[in-house]
Amino acid sequence: MVSKLPDGNPQAPAWQALATLQQAEVSTPLAQRFADDPRRAQRFSRELGPLFIDYSKQHISDDIAQALLALASAQELPDKLRAMHQNEATNNTEGRSANYRALRAWACKQHSDDRDIDAMYQHMAQLANQLRSGEARSATGARYTHIVNIGIGGSDFGPRLFTEALQEHGDSAFSVHFLANIDPSCANQLLATLPPESTLFIIASKSFGTQETLANAAAARDWLQQALPGKDVYEQFIAITSKPAAAAALGVKEARILAVPDWVGGRFSVWSGFGLAVAANYGWEAFCDILRGGVEVDEHVANSPLADNIPATLALLDVWYRNSWGFTSQTVLPYCHRLKQLPDYLQQLFMESAGKAVERDGTALQRASGGVIWGSEGTNGQHSFHQLLHQGSDVIPCDFIAVLQAERPLADQQQALLANCFAQSLALMNGKAAADIEQELLAAGENPASAATLARHKAMPGNRPSTTILMESLTPRALGALVALYEYRLICASFVWNINPFDQWGVELGKQISRQLLGAMQGESTSGLDSSTEQLLARARQALK
Ligand code: F6P
């Protein structure tokens, strides 16, 4: 493994080279690079399965790519990917493997040598098929019409994203809903819309100890018991978990407990049994196609030299911006309403994984690791935060994601959507000089004094980088490839930073304190708390009594 910064270590020259290149690049207009090289778009674009990825509007050149590859080699990225694919305990703080390729690979042969994986998918297929065919019935003998996935974080974002994304493409069998937050409004509002005699609840919790999920499961059970007196309402529950005993203790029938291997991390779990709502709703084949889309990316990563590895290239750009340019955030802008959940999904994937300040061996990182990732669907964002993307004092690299074909075209709306998407990356790159704007204003009759001032307000700095990802249509396969692309991008960047992206210790303290404060709110002693927390609790107690 690579030793520490700063001096005399093998990575320092790579970082130095990148710092020097950044100094030159910052004053090289991206538009100039296109003018100098008519083949730039082709040279910095790649096909990856159903995806087309154009990163030519990024601050990339042959020299920069070479320096980034040198960094990746110094940080042993290829070895770390290989170790992960060989089931090594890549998640070193929990002593677990993180080989999601082994999960997805099941879809190609419908078999795995790993008995846990095999058992999980066989059980999952059976449950999905029974639900979809109507063989599985509710406590009243009714066919299910509604499914509610009760889960939070990784037990919610993935199935929610896939369910929404395939809404128009797939042959949906149920009305699928998601219940995540512990806020009582969520359960109350949702339950009020559901038919109790034909609603199935999936309790999705890897740990089966998550406060929000257990509270919402209890609310669903109480609601069913009230609506269906005398019925065994546990007939209407399925559990997905790596703690089957805890699900059984709650009352879920053994045959309805889908066991997931415990090395599968929440934010990587949509490929596993946690995708049950998706498989039941769109059918087992559609779910397997999602996995097969992921497999195309697995094969690409496993078999490509680093220089041709697309997720690694995108990851190295992320590292370059974070560490050499000092950018603190990046944004994901799906120009596809069906992918509007993608930014939320990626927030957990990237920020729960790369929000770390120590290296794998626990020593303090000497460079920044993951920054903020955020975004929302286009074109809505154009009428909101894009102002900051274009003229704000921070540079925020953008990912534009577009699906070329609409499922159901509406006049020329799909062309307009795509035109908007492409216009944004062009405007970000080219900008518009104050001098040109001033000339236009003068030509339009503006007086010279105000023309100069107004031109400064209207000027667009340009040179703002972006990647555009296209796919023909939002099929299960394209969806799987897209999500796997981002998964590997996050993993590759984390390996370059030498952090463990597979644990999330930072979320534990808040959970522990919230349990303590719940006790305090219910009358336990508050001694030892600071006066601010004391006064907040006092107000809550007063309001809730
Ligand atoms: O609180 C964070 C977290 O542990 C996530 O990592 C996870 O996806 C989520 O909670 C839900 O956990 P579980 O599936 O165990 O209920």
PDB file of N, CA and C in Angstrom, residues 144-205:
ATOM      1  N   TYR A 144     -53.304  -8.530  -4.343  1.00  0.00           N
ATOM      2  CA  TYR A 144     -52.690  -7.240  -3.972  1.00  0.00           C
ATOM      3  C   TYR A 144     -52.793  -6.245  -5.118  1.00  0.00           C
ATOM      4  N   THR A 145     -53.109  -5.007  -4.756  1.00  0.00           N
ATOM      5  CA  THR A 145     -53.127  -3.917  -5.751  1.00  0.00           C
ATOM      6  C   THR A 145     -52.046  -2.881  -5.437  1.00  0.00           C
ATOM      7  N   HIS A 146     -51.653  -2.799  -4.155  1.00  0.00           N
ATOM      8  CA  HIS A 146     -50.717  -1.765  -3.712  1.00  0.00           C
ATOM      9  C   HIS A 146     -49.554  -2.404  -2.951  1.00  0.00           C
ATOM     10  N   ILE A 147     -48.365  -1.861  -3.170  1.00  0.00           N
ATOM     11  CA  ILE A 147     -47.188  -2.285  -2.396  1.00  0.00           C
ATOM     12  C   ILE A 147     -46.592  -1.042  -1.750  1.00  0.00           C
ATOM     13  N   VAL A 148     -46.264  -1.149  -0.461  1.00  0.00           N
ATOM     14  CA  VAL A 148     -45.574  -0.056   0.223  1.00  0.00           C
ATOM     15  C   VAL A 148     -44.223  -0.572   0.691  1.00  0.00           C
ATOM     16  N   ASN A 149     -43.160   0.048   0.215  1.00  0.00           N
ATOM     17  CA  ASN A 149     -41.811  -0.285   0.670  1.00  0.00           C
ATOM     18  C   ASN A 149     -41.508   0.611   1.868  1.00  0.00           C
ATOM     19  N   ILE A 150     -41.379  -0.020   3.043  1.00  0.00           N
ATOM     20  CA  ILE A 150     -41.050   0.751   4.250  1.00  0.00           C
ATOM     21  C   ILE A 150     -39.555   0.578   4.498  1.00  0.00           C
ATOM     22  N   GLY A 151     -38.805   1.645   4.346  1.00  0.00           N
ATOM     23  CA  GLY A 151     -37.354   1.572   4.537  1.00  0.00           C
ATOM     24  C   GLY A 151     -36.797   2.973   4.401  1.00  0.00           C
ATOM     25  N   ILE A 152     -35.551   3.157   4.768  1.00  0.00           N
ATOM     26  CA  ILE A 152     -34.960   4.500   4.692  1.00  0.00           C
ATOM     27  C   ILE A 152     -33.518   4.375   4.220  1.00  0.00           C
ATOM     28  N   GLY A 153     -32.966   5.478   3.719  1.00  0.00           N
ATOM     29  CA  GLY A 153     -31.581   5.464   3.211  1.00  0.00           C
ATOM     30  C   GLY A 153     -31.483   4.478   2.053  1.00  0.00           C
ATOM     31  N   GLY A 154     -30.499   3.598   2.129  1.00  0.00           N
ATOM     32  CA  GLY A 154     -30.287   2.635   1.050  1.00  0.00           C
ATOM     33  C   GLY A 154     -31.434   1.660   0.889  1.00  0.00           C
ATOM     34  N   SER A 155     -32.286   1.532   1.884  1.00  0.00           N
ATOM     35  CA  SER A 155     -33.429   0.624   1.771  1.00  0.00           C
ATOM     36  C   SER A 155     -34.641   1.333   1.180  1.00  0.00           C
ATOM     37  N   ASP A 156     -34.413   2.551   0.701  1.00  0.00           N
ATOM     38  CA  ASP A 156     -35.487   3.358   0.117  1.00  0.00           C
ATOM     39  C   ASP A 156     -35.068   3.970  -1.226  1.00  0.00           C
ATOM     40  N   PHE A 157     -33.911   4.644  -1.247  1.00  0.00           N
ATOM     41  CA  PHE A 157     -33.535   5.425  -2.440  1.00  0.00           C
ATOM     42  C   PHE A 157     -33.460   4.576  -3.704  1.00  0.00           C
ATOM     43  N   GLY A 158     -32.854   3.381  -3.602  1.00  0.00           N
ATOM     44  CA  GLY A 158     -32.651   2.543  -4.786  1.00  0.00           C
ATOM     45  C   GLY A 158     -33.963   2.065  -5.376  1.00  0.00           C
ATOM     46  N   PRO A 159     -34.784   1.321  -4.579  1.00  0.00           N
ATOM     47  CA  PRO A 159     -36.072   0.889  -5.146  1.00  0.00           C
ATOM     48  C   PRO A 159     -36.953   2.057  -5.585  1.00  0.00           C
ATOM     49  N   ARG A 160     -36.862   3.178  -4.895  1.00  0.00           N
ATOM     50  CA  ARG A 160     -37.675   4.355  -5.283  1.00  0.00           C
ATOM     51  C   ARG A 160     -37.212   4.871  -6.656  1.00  0.00           C
ATOM     52  N   LEU A 161     -35.886   4.996  -6.816  1.00  0.00           N
ATOM     53  CA  LEU A 161     -35.336   5.469  -8.094  1.00  0.00           C
ATOM     54  C   LEU A 161     -35.742   4.542  -9.239  1.00  0.00           C
ATOM     55  N   PHE A 162     -35.543   3.239  -9.044  1.00  0.00           N
ATOM     56  CA  PHE A 162     -35.840   2.287 -10.125  1.00  0.00           C
ATOM     57  C   PHE A 162     -37.339   2.259 -10.439  1.00  0.00           C
ATOM     58  N   THR A 163     -38.152   2.334  -9.401  1.00  0.00           N
ATOM     59  CA  THR A 163     -39.614   2.303  -9.613  1.00  0.00           C
ATOM     60  C   THR A 163     -40.054   3.496 -10.452  1.00  0.00           C
ATOM     61  N   GLU A 164     -39.571   4.683 -10.093  1.00  0.00           N
ATOM     62  CA  GLU A 164     -39.969   5.889 -10.849  1.00  0.00           C
ATOM     63  C   GLU A 164     -39.398   5.878 -12.248  1.00  0.00           C
ATOM     64  N   ALA A 165     -38.146   5.417 -12.365  1.00  0.00           N
ATOM     65  CA  ALA A 165     -37.463   5.503 -13.662  1.00  0.00           C
ATOM     66  C   ALA A 165     -38.152   4.647 -14.719  1.00  0.00           C
ATOM     67  N   LEU A 166     -38.711   3.496 -14.296  1.00  0.00           N
ATOM     68  CA  LEU A 166     -39.292   2.577 -15.277  1.00  0.00           C
ATOM     69  C   LEU A 166     -40.797   2.759 -15.438  1.00  0.00           C
ATOM     70  N   GLN A 167     -41.309   3.795 -14.784  1.00  0.00           N
ATOM     71  CA  GLN A 167     -42.765   4.003 -14.747  1.00  0.00           C
ATOM     72  C   GLN A 167     -43.437   3.924 -16.115  1.00  0.00           C
ATOM     73  N   GLU A 168     -42.848   4.579 -17.107  1.00  0.00           N
ATOM     74  CA  GLU A 168     -43.512   4.597 -18.413  1.00  0.00           C
ATOM     75  C   GLU A 168     -43.053   3.448 -19.285  1.00  0.00           C
ATOM     76  N   HIS A 169     -41.879   2.928 -19.017  1.00  0.00           N
ATOM     77  CA  HIS A 169     -41.325   1.873 -19.873  1.00  0.00           C
ATOM     78  C   HIS A 169     -41.896   0.504 -19.514  1.00  0.00           C
ATOM     79  N   GLY A 170     -42.034   0.283 -18.202  1.00  0.00           N
ATOM     80  CA  GLY A 170     -42.360  -1.066 -17.737  1.00  0.00           C
ATOM     81  C   GLY A 170     -43.849  -1.356 -17.708  1.00  0.00           C
ATOM     82  N   ASP A 171     -44.117  -2.632 -17.538  1.00  0.00           N
ATOM     83  CA  ASP A 171     -45.496  -3.089 -17.425  1.00  0.00           C
ATOM     84  C   ASP A 171     -45.764  -3.230 -15.925  1.00  0.00           C
ATOM     85  N   SER A 172     -46.257  -2.138 -15.345  1.00  0.00           N
ATOM     86  CA  SER A 172     -46.363  -2.052 -13.897  1.00  0.00           C
ATOM     87  C   SER A 172     -47.593  -2.809 -13.380  1.00  0.00           C
ATOM     88  N   ALA A 173     -47.379  -3.660 -12.364  1.00  0.00           N
ATOM     89  CA  ALA A 173     -48.478  -4.502 -11.876  1.00  0.00           C
ATOM     90  C   ALA A 173     -49.186  -3.907 -10.654  1.00  0.00           C
ATOM     91  N   PHE A 174     -48.507  -2.999  -9.972  1.00  0.00           N
ATOM     92  CA  PHE A 174     -49.040  -2.485  -8.700  1.00  0.00           C
ATOM     93  C   PHE A 174     -48.932  -0.963  -8.644  1.00  0.00           C
ATOM     94  N   SER A 175     -49.619  -0.424  -7.684  1.00  0.00           N
ATOM     95  CA  SER A 175     -49.384   0.964  -7.315  1.00  0.00           C
ATOM     96  C   SER A 175     -48.346   0.899  -6.180  1.00  0.00           C
ATOM     97  N   VAL A 176     -47.122   1.378  -6.457  1.00  0.00           N
ATOM     98  CA  VAL A 176     -46.019   1.202  -5.494  1.00  0.00           C
ATOM     99  C   VAL A 176     -45.753   2.513  -4.758  1.00  0.00           C
ATOM    100  N   HIS A 177     -45.599   2.433  -3.442  1.00  0.00           N
ATOM    101  CA  HIS A 177     -45.391   3.617  -2.611  1.00  0.00           C
ATOM    102  C   HIS A 177     -44.187   3.402  -1.693  1.00  0.00           C
ATOM    103  N   PHE A 178     -43.673   4.506  -1.183  1.00  0.00           N
ATOM    104  CA  PHE A 178     -42.484   4.429  -0.325  1.00  0.00           C
ATOM    105  C   PHE A 178     -42.737   5.211   0.953  1.00  0.00           C
ATOM    106  N   LEU A 179     -42.386   4.591   2.050  1.00  0.00           N
ATOM    107  CA  LEU A 179     -42.578   5.221   3.360  1.00  0.00           C
ATOM    108  C   LEU A 179     -41.234   5.172   4.070  1.00  0.00           C
ATOM    109  N   ALA A 180     -40.633   6.344   4.276  1.00  0.00           N
ATOM    110  CA  ALA A 180     -39.268   6.379   4.825  1.00  0.00           C
ATOM    111  C   ALA A 180     -39.204   7.167   6.136  1.00  0.00           C
ATOM    112  N   ASN A 181     -39.653   8.393   6.110  1.00  0.00           N
ATOM    113  CA  ASN A 181     -39.435   9.313   7.223  1.00  0.00           C
ATOM    114  C   ASN A 181     -40.269   8.929   8.447  1.00  0.00           C
ATOM    115  N   ILE A 182     -39.744   9.241   9.620  1.00  0.00           N
ATOM    116  CA  ILE A 182     -40.484   8.956  10.863  1.00  0.00           C
ATOM    117  C   ILE A 182     -41.528  10.046  11.149  1.00  0.00           C
ATOM    118  N   ASP A 183     -41.496  11.120  10.416  1.00  0.00           N
ATOM    119  CA  ASP A 183     -42.499  12.181  10.573  1.00  0.00           C
ATOM    120  C   ASP A 183     -43.893  11.555  10.429  1.00  0.00           C
ATOM    121  N   PRO A 184     -44.762  11.688  11.452  1.00  0.00           N
ATOM    122  CA  PRO A 184     -46.065  11.025  11.394  1.00  0.00           C
ATOM    123  C   PRO A 184     -46.904  11.436  10.187  1.00  0.00           C
ATOM    124  N   SER A 185     -46.638  12.606   9.640  1.00  0.00           N
ATOM    125  CA  SER A 185     -47.401  13.041   8.459  1.00  0.00           C
ATOM    126  C   SER A 185     -47.213  12.056   7.315  1.00  0.00           C
ATOM    127  N   CYS A 186     -46.020  11.465   7.221  1.00  0.00           N
ATOM    128  CA  CYS A 186     -45.750  10.573   6.075  1.00  0.00           C
ATOM    129  C   CYS A 186     -46.651   9.348   6.143  1.00  0.00           C
ATOM    130  N   ALA A 187     -46.630   8.661   7.284  1.00  0.00           N
ATOM    131  CA  ALA A 187     -47.465   7.458   7.406  1.00  0.00           C
ATOM    132  C   ALA A 187     -48.939   7.842   7.320  1.00  0.00           C
ATOM    133  N   ASN A 188     -49.325   8.890   8.017  1.00  0.00           N
ATOM    134  CA  ASN A 188     -50.753   9.266   8.026  1.00  0.00           C
ATOM    135  C   ASN A 188     -51.254   9.581   6.631  1.00  0.00           C
ATOM    136  N   GLN A 189     -50.496  10.393   5.911  1.00  0.00           N
ATOM    137  CA  GLN A 189     -50.951  10.801   4.567  1.00  0.00           C
ATOM    138  C   GLN A 189     -51.028   9.600   3.632  1.00  0.00           C
ATOM    139  N   LEU A 190     -50.007   8.732   3.700  1.00  0.00           N
ATOM    140  CA  LEU A 190     -49.995   7.595   2.775  1.00  0.00           C
ATOM    141  C   LEU A 190     -51.098   6.600   3.113  1.00  0.00           C
ATOM    142  N   LEU A 191     -51.191   6.205   4.393  1.00  0.00           N
ATOM    143  CA  LEU A 191     -52.151   5.166   4.767  1.00  0.00           C
ATOM    144  C   LEU A 191     -53.583   5.583   4.410  1.00  0.00           C
ATOM    145  N   ALA A 192     -53.840   6.878   4.503  1.00  0.00           N
ATOM    146  CA  ALA A 192     -55.197   7.364   4.202  1.00  0.00           C
ATOM    147  C   ALA A 192     -55.581   7.096   2.749  1.00  0.00           C
ATOM    148  N   THR A 193     -54.607   6.850   1.887  1.00  0.00           N
ATOM    149  CA  THR A 193     -54.920   6.658   0.455  1.00  0.00           C
ATOM    150  C   THR A 193     -54.974   5.178   0.061  1.00  0.00           C
ATOM    151  N   LEU A 194     -54.700   4.260   1.006  1.00  0.00           N
ATOM    152  CA  LEU A 194     -54.500   2.853   0.628  1.00  0.00           C
ATOM    153  C   LEU A 194     -55.690   1.961   0.979  1.00  0.00           C
ATOM    154  N   PRO A 195     -55.947   0.919   0.187  1.00  0.00           N
ATOM    155  CA  PRO A 195     -56.989  -0.053   0.539  1.00  0.00           C
ATOM    156  C   PRO A 195     -56.385  -1.134   1.454  1.00  0.00           C
ATOM    157  N   PRO A 196     -56.808  -1.235   2.701  1.00  0.00           N
ATOM    158  CA  PRO A 196     -56.149  -2.167   3.629  1.00  0.00           C
ATOM    159  C   PRO A 196     -56.245  -3.619   3.183  1.00  0.00           C
ATOM    160  N   GLU A 197     -57.335  -3.999   2.539  1.00  0.00           N
ATOM    161  CA  GLU A 197     -57.504  -5.427   2.198  1.00  0.00           C
ATOM    162  C   GLU A 197     -56.617  -5.858   1.036  1.00  0.00           C
ATOM    163  N   SER A 198     -55.975  -4.912   0.333  1.00  0.00           N
ATOM    164  CA  SER A 198     -55.141  -5.347  -0.806  1.00  0.00           C
ATOM    165  C   SER A 198     -53.790  -4.618  -0.849  1.00  0.00           C
ATOM    166  N   THR A 199     -53.293  -4.237   0.327  1.00  0.00           N
ATOM    167  CA  THR A 199     -51.984  -3.567   0.382  1.00  0.00           C
ATOM    168  C   THR A 199     -50.960  -4.471   1.045  1.00  0.00           C
ATOM    169  N   LEU A 200     -49.835  -4.621   0.386  1.00  0.00           N
ATOM    170  CA  LEU A 200     -48.723  -5.405   0.918  1.00  0.00           C
ATOM    171  C   LEU A 200     -47.651  -4.443   1.417  1.00  0.00           C
ATOM    172  N   PHE A 201     -47.105  -4.727   2.589  1.00  0.00           N
ATOM    173  CA  PHE A 201     -46.019  -3.905   3.124  1.00  0.00           C
ATOM    174  C   PHE A 201     -44.712  -4.693   3.076  1.00  0.00           C
ATOM    175  N   ILE A 202     -43.687  -4.081   2.513  1.00  0.00           N
ATOM    176  CA  ILE A 202     -42.350  -4.685   2.524  1.00  0.00           C
ATOM    177  C   ILE A 202     -41.529  -3.913   3.554  1.00  0.00           C
ATOM    178  N   ILE A 203     -41.110  -4.588   4.605  1.00  0.00           N
ATOM    179  CA  ILE A 203     -40.245  -3.926   5.596  1.00  0.00           C
ATOM    180  C   ILE A 203     -38.811  -4.175   5.133  1.00  0.00           C
ATOM    181  N   ALA A 204     -38.171  -3.112   4.633  1.00  0.00           N
ATOM    182  CA  ALA A 204     -36.820  -3.250   4.064  1.00  0.00           C
ATOM    183  C   ALA A 204     -35.823  -2.635   5.029  1.00  0.00           C
ATOM    184  N   SER A 205     -35.085  -3.477   5.719  1.00  0.00           N
ATOM    185  CA  SER A 205     -34.086  -2.949   6.653  1.00  0.00           C
ATOM    186  C   SER A 205     -32.983  -3.977   6.828  1.00  0.00           C
TER     187      SER A 205
END
